[in-house]
Coordinates of C-alpha atoms in Angstrom, one line a residue:
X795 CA 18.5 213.0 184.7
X796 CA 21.2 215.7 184.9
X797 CA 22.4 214.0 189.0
X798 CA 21.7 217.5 190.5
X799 CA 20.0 218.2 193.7
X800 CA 16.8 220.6 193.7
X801 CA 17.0 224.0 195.1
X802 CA 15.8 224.7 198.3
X803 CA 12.6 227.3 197.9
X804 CA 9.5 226.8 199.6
X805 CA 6.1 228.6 197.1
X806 CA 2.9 228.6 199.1
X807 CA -0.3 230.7 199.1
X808 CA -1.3 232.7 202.1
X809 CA -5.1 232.5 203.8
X810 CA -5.5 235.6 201.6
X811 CA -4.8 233.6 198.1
X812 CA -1.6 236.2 198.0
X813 CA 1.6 233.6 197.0
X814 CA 4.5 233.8 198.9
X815 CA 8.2 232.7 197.7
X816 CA 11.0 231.6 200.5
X817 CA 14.2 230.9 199.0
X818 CA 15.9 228.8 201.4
X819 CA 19.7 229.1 200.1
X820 CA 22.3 231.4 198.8
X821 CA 21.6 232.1 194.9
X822 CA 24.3 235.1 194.4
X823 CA 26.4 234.6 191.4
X824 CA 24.5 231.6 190.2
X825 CA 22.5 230.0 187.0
X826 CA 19.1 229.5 188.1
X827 CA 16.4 227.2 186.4
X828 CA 12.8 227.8 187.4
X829 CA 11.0 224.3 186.0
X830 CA 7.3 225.4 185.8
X831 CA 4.6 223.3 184.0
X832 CA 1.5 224.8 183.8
X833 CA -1.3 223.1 185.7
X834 CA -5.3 223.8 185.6
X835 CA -4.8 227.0 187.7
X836 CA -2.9 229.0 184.7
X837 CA -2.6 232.0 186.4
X838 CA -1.3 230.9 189.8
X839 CA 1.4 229.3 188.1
X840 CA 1.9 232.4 186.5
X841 CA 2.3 234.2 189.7
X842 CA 4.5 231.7 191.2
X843 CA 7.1 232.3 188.6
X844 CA 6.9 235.7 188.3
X845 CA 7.5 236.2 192.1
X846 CA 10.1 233.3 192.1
X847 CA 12.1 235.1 189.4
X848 CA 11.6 238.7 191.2
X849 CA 13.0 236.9 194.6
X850 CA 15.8 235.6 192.8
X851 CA 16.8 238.6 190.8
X852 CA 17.1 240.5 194.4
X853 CA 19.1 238.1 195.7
X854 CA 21.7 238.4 193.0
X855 CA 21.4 235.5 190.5
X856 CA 23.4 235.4 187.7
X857 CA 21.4 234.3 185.5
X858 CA 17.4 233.4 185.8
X859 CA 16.5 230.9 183.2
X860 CA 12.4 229.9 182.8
X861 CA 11.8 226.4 181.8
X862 CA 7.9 226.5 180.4
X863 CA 7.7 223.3 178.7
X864 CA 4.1 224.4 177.6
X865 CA 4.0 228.3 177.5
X866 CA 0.5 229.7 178.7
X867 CA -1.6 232.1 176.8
X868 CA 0.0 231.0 173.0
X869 CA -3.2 230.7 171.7
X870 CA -3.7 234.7 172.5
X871 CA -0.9 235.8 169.8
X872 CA -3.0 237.4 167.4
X873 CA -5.0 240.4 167.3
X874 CA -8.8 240.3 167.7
X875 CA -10.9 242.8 167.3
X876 CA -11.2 244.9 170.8
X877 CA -8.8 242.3 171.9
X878 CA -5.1 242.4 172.9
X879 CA -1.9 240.2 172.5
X880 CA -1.8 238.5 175.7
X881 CA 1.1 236.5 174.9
X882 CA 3.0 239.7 174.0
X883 CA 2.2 241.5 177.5
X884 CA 2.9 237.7 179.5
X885 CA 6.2 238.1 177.7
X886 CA 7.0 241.7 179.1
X887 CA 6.2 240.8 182.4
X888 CA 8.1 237.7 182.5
X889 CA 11.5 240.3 181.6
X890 CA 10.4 242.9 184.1
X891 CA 10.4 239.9 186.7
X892 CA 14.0 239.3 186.2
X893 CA 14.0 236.3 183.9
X894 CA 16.6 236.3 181.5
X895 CA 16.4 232.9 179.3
X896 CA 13.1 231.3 178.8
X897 CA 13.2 226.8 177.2
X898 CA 10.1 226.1 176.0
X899 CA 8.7 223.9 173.8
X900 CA 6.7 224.0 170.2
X901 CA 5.2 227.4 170.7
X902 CA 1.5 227.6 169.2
X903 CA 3.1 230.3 166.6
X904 CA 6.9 229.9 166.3
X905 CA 6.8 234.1 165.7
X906 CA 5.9 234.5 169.7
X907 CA 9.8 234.1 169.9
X908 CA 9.9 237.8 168.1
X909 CA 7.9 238.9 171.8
X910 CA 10.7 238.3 173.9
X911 CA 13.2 240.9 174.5
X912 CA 16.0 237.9 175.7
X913 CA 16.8 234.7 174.1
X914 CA 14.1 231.8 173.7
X915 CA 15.0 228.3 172.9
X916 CA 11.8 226.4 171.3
X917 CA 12.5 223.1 171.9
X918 CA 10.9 220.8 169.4
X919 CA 8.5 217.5 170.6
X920 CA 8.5 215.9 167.1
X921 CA 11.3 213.5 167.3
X922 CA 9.8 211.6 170.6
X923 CA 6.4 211.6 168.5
X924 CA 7.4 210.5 165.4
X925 CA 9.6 207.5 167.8
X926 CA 6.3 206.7 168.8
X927 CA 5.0 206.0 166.2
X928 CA 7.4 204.3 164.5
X929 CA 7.8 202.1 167.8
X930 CA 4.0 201.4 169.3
X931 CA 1.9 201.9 166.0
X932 CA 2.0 198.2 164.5
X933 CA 2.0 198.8 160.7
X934 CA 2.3 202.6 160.5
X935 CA 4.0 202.5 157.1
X936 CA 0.3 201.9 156.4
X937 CA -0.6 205.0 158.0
X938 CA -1.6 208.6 156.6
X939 CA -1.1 211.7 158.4
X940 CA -4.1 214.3 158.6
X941 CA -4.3 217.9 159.4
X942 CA -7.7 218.3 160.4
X943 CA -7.6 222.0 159.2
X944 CA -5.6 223.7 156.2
X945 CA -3.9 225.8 158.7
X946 CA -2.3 222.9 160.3
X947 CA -1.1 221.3 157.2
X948 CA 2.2 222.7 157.4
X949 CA 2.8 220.4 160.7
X950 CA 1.7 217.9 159.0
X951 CA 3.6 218.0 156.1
X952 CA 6.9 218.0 158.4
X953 CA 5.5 214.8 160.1
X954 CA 4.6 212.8 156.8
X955 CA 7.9 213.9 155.0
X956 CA 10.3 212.5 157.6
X957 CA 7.8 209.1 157.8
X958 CA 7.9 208.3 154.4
X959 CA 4.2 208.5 154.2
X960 CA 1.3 210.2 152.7
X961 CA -0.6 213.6 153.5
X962 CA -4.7 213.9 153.9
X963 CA -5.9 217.6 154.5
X964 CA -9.6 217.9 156.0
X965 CA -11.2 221.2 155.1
X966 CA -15.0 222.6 156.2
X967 CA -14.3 222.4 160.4
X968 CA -13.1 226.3 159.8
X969 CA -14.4 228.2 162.6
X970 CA -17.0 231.2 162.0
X971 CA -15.7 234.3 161.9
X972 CA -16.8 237.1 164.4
X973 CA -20.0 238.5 164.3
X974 CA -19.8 242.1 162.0
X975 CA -23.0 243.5 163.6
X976 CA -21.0 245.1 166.1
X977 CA -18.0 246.5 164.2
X978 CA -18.2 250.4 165.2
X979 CA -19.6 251.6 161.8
X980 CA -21.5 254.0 164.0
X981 CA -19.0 255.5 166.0
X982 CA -18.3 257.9 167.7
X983 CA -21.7 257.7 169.8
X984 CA -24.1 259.8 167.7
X985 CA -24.4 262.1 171.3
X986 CA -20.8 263.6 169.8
X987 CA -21.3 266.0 167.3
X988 CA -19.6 266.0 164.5
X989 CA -19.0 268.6 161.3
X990 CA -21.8 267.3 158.8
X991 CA -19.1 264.8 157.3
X992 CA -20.7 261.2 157.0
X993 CA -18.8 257.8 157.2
X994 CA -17.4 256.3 153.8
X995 CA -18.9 253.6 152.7
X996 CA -16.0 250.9 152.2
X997 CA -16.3 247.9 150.2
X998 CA -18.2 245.1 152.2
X999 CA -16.3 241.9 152.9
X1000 CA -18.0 238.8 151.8
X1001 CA -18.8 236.7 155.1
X1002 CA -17.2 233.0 155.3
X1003 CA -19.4 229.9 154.8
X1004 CA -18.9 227.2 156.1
X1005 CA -18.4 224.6 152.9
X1006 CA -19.2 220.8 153.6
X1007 CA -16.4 219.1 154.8
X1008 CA -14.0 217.7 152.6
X1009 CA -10.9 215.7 153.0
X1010 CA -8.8 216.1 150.5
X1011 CA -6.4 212.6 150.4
X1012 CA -7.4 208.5 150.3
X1013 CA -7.9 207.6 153.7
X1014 CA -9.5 204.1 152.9
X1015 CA -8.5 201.3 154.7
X1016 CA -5.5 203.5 156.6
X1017 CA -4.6 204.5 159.7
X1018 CA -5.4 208.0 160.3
X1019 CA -2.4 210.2 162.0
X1020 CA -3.7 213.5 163.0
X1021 CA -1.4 215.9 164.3
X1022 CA -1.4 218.9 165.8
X1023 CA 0.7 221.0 168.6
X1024 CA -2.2 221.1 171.2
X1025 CA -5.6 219.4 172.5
X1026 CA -7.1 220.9 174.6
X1027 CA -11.3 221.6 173.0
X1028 CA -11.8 218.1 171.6
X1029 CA -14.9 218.8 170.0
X1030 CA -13.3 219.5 166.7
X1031 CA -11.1 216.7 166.8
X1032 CA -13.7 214.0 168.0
X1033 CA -15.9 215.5 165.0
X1034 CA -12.6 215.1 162.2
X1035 CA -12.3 211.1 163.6
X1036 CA -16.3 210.2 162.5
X1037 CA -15.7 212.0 159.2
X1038 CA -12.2 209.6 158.8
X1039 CA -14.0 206.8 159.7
X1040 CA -16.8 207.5 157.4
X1041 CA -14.2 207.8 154.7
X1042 CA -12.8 204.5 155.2
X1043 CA -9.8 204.8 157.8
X1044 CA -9.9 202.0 160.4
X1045 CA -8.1 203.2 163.0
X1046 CA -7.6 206.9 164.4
X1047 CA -4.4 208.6 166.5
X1048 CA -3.9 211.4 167.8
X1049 CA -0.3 213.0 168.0
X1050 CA 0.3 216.6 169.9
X1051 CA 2.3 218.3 171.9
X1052 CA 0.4 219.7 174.9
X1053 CA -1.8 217.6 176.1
X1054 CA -4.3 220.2 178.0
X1055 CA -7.4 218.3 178.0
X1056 CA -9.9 220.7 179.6
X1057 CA -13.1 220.4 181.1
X1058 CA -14.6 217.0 179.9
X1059 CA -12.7 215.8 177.2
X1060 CA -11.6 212.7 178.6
X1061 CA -15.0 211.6 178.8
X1062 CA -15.3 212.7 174.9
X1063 CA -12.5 211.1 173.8
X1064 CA -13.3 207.7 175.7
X1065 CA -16.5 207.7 174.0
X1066 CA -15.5 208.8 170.3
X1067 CA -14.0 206.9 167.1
X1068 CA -10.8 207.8 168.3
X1069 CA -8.5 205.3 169.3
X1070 CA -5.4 206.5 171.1
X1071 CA -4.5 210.0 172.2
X1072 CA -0.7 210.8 172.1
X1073 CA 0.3 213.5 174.3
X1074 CA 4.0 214.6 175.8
X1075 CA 4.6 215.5 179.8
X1076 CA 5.1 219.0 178.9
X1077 CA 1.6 219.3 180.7
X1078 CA 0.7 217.5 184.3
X1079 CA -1.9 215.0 183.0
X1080 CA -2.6 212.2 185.5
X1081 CA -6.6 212.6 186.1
X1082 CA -7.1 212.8 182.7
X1083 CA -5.6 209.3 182.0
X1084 CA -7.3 207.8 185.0
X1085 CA -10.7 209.1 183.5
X1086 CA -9.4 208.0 179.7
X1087 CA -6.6 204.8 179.0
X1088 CA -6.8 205.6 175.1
X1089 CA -4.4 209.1 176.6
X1090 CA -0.8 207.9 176.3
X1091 CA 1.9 209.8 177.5
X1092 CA 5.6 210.1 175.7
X1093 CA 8.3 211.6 177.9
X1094 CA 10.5 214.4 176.9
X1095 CA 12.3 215.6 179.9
X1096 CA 15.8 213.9 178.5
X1097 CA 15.7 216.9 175.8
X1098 CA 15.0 219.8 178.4
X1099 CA 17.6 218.0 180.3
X1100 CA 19.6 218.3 177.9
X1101 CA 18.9 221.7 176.8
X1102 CA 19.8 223.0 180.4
X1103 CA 22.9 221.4 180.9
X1104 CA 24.2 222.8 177.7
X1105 CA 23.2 226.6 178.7
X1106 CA 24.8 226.2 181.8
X1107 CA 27.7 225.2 180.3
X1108 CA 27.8 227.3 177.5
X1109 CA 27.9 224.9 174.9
X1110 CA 25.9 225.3 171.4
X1111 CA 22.4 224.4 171.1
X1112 CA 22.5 223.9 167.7
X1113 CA 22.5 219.9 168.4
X1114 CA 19.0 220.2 169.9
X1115 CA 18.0 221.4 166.2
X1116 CA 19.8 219.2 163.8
X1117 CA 17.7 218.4 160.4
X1118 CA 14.7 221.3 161.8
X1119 CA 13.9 223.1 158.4
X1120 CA 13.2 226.5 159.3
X1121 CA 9.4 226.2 158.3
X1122 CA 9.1 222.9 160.9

């Protein structure tokens, strides 16, 4: 798209799994772009741009620019208990490496931009999928756009406010919360000894239940839109298309992002209610739409394009973000 010819670097593992990373031409002084989608092996990819931006920084580059149309380990951007912030310590390393601009687009939480310690641009997919559906979805003015989980209605408000159309919220697919029976009321192991003092006893927090599932909006005789940023478990969403089809839609889409798509979930799709799967190229999908045709795929490489040529030439990005609320 942008007419330019593709750096010469050669990335290759060694017989030892170790990867390797030749750059075949002068880089000193220059803007460099490392395009890396993330394929099934997350953290060789991971590798290979972290030794590509290290190779590049001591050879001089200007500036180092990571383009991670899908960035891995977004879902790990919260705290669990005993856990870490993965995203948090992917985001360090990816500094230390020598990267100094990272594109990337719809981050799982929009507040993972607060991680980095240089500029992020979060590109937005939105526009190409609400093109779709206003292009390929025959009467989609009689559509209805679901989140299939309160947490995801904000999304979906965005998508139904810009459409003209109205907004269903499923509730009762919530996931459990983690077992309490391990939760370190007895430590320190009782082998320490300790001064007599026993623990407070704090107020107990009620448990979740799971309530029966509701959805909350008329989806009879409409075509159900449910949206989301990415697929990659299709359990719950193959579950939240037989509960919209019991409710009266007649025909079920799909619209994210990043269109992961692990383990068997073509298979799962190809035999559920749903009917089409709408997914961008942030992520390499090819088997997957062999093994399912309901997986379509929308192209946004004209905005990362885009968003490249204006860095290097140091023109605003603000175009990239015209009419995107703050809260989108």
């Amino acid at each position: 798209r942008l007419g330019v010819e593709l750096g010469k670097s050669v990335v290759y593992q060694e017989s030892n799994t170790e990867t390797r990373v030749d750059v075949k031409e002068s880089v000193r002084g220059q803007d460099i772009f490392i395009i890396q989608t993330i394929p099934r092996d997350v953290n060789t990819a991971i590798m290979e741009l972290l030794v590509m931006a290290y190779a590049l920084k001591t050879n001089c580059a200007k500036n180092i620019i990571g383009v991670l149309p899908y960035f891995p380990y977004s879902k790990q951007c919260k705290m669990r208990k005993r856990g870490s912030i993965v995203c948090k310590l992917l985001t360090s390393m990816l500094a230390k490496a020598g990267l100094t601009h990272i594109i990337t687009m719809d981050l799982h939480q929009k507040e993972i931009q607060g991680f980095f310690s240089f500029p992020v641009d979060n590109l937005r997919a939105s526009p190409f999928l609400i093109q779709y559906i206003q292009e390929e979805i025959p009467d989609y003015r009689n559509a209805i756009i679901v989140a299939k989980s309160p947490s995801a209605a904000k999304r979906a408000q965005s998508y139904a406010e810009r459409l003209r159309l109205g907004l269903a919220v499923m509730h009762g697919e919530a996931h459990h919360s983690e077992s309490d029976m391990a939760d370190g009321r007895h430590s320190p192991p009782l082998s320490r000894t300790t001064t007599g003092h026993t623990g407070l006893e704090l107020p107990l927090m009620m448990a979740k239940e799971k309530p029966p599932i509701t959805v909350v909006g008329d989806v009879g005789g409409r075509i159900a839109i449910i949206v989301d940023d990415i697929i990659d478990d299709v359990e719950d969403f193959v579950a939240a298309a037989e509960i919209l089809k019991e409710r009266g839609a007649y025909k079920i889409y799909i619209m994210a992002t990043h269109g992961l798509l692990s383990a068997d979930a073509p298979r799962l799709i190809e035999e559920s209610a749903i009917d089409e799967v709408v997914v961008t190229n942030t992520v390499p999908h090819e088997v997957q739409k062999l093994q399912c045709p309901k997986i379509k795929t929308v192209d946004v490489s004209m905005i990362l394009a885009e968003a490249i040529r204006r860095i290097h030439n140091g023109e605003s990005m603000a175009y990239l973000f015209r009419n995107i609320a703050v809260d989108d």
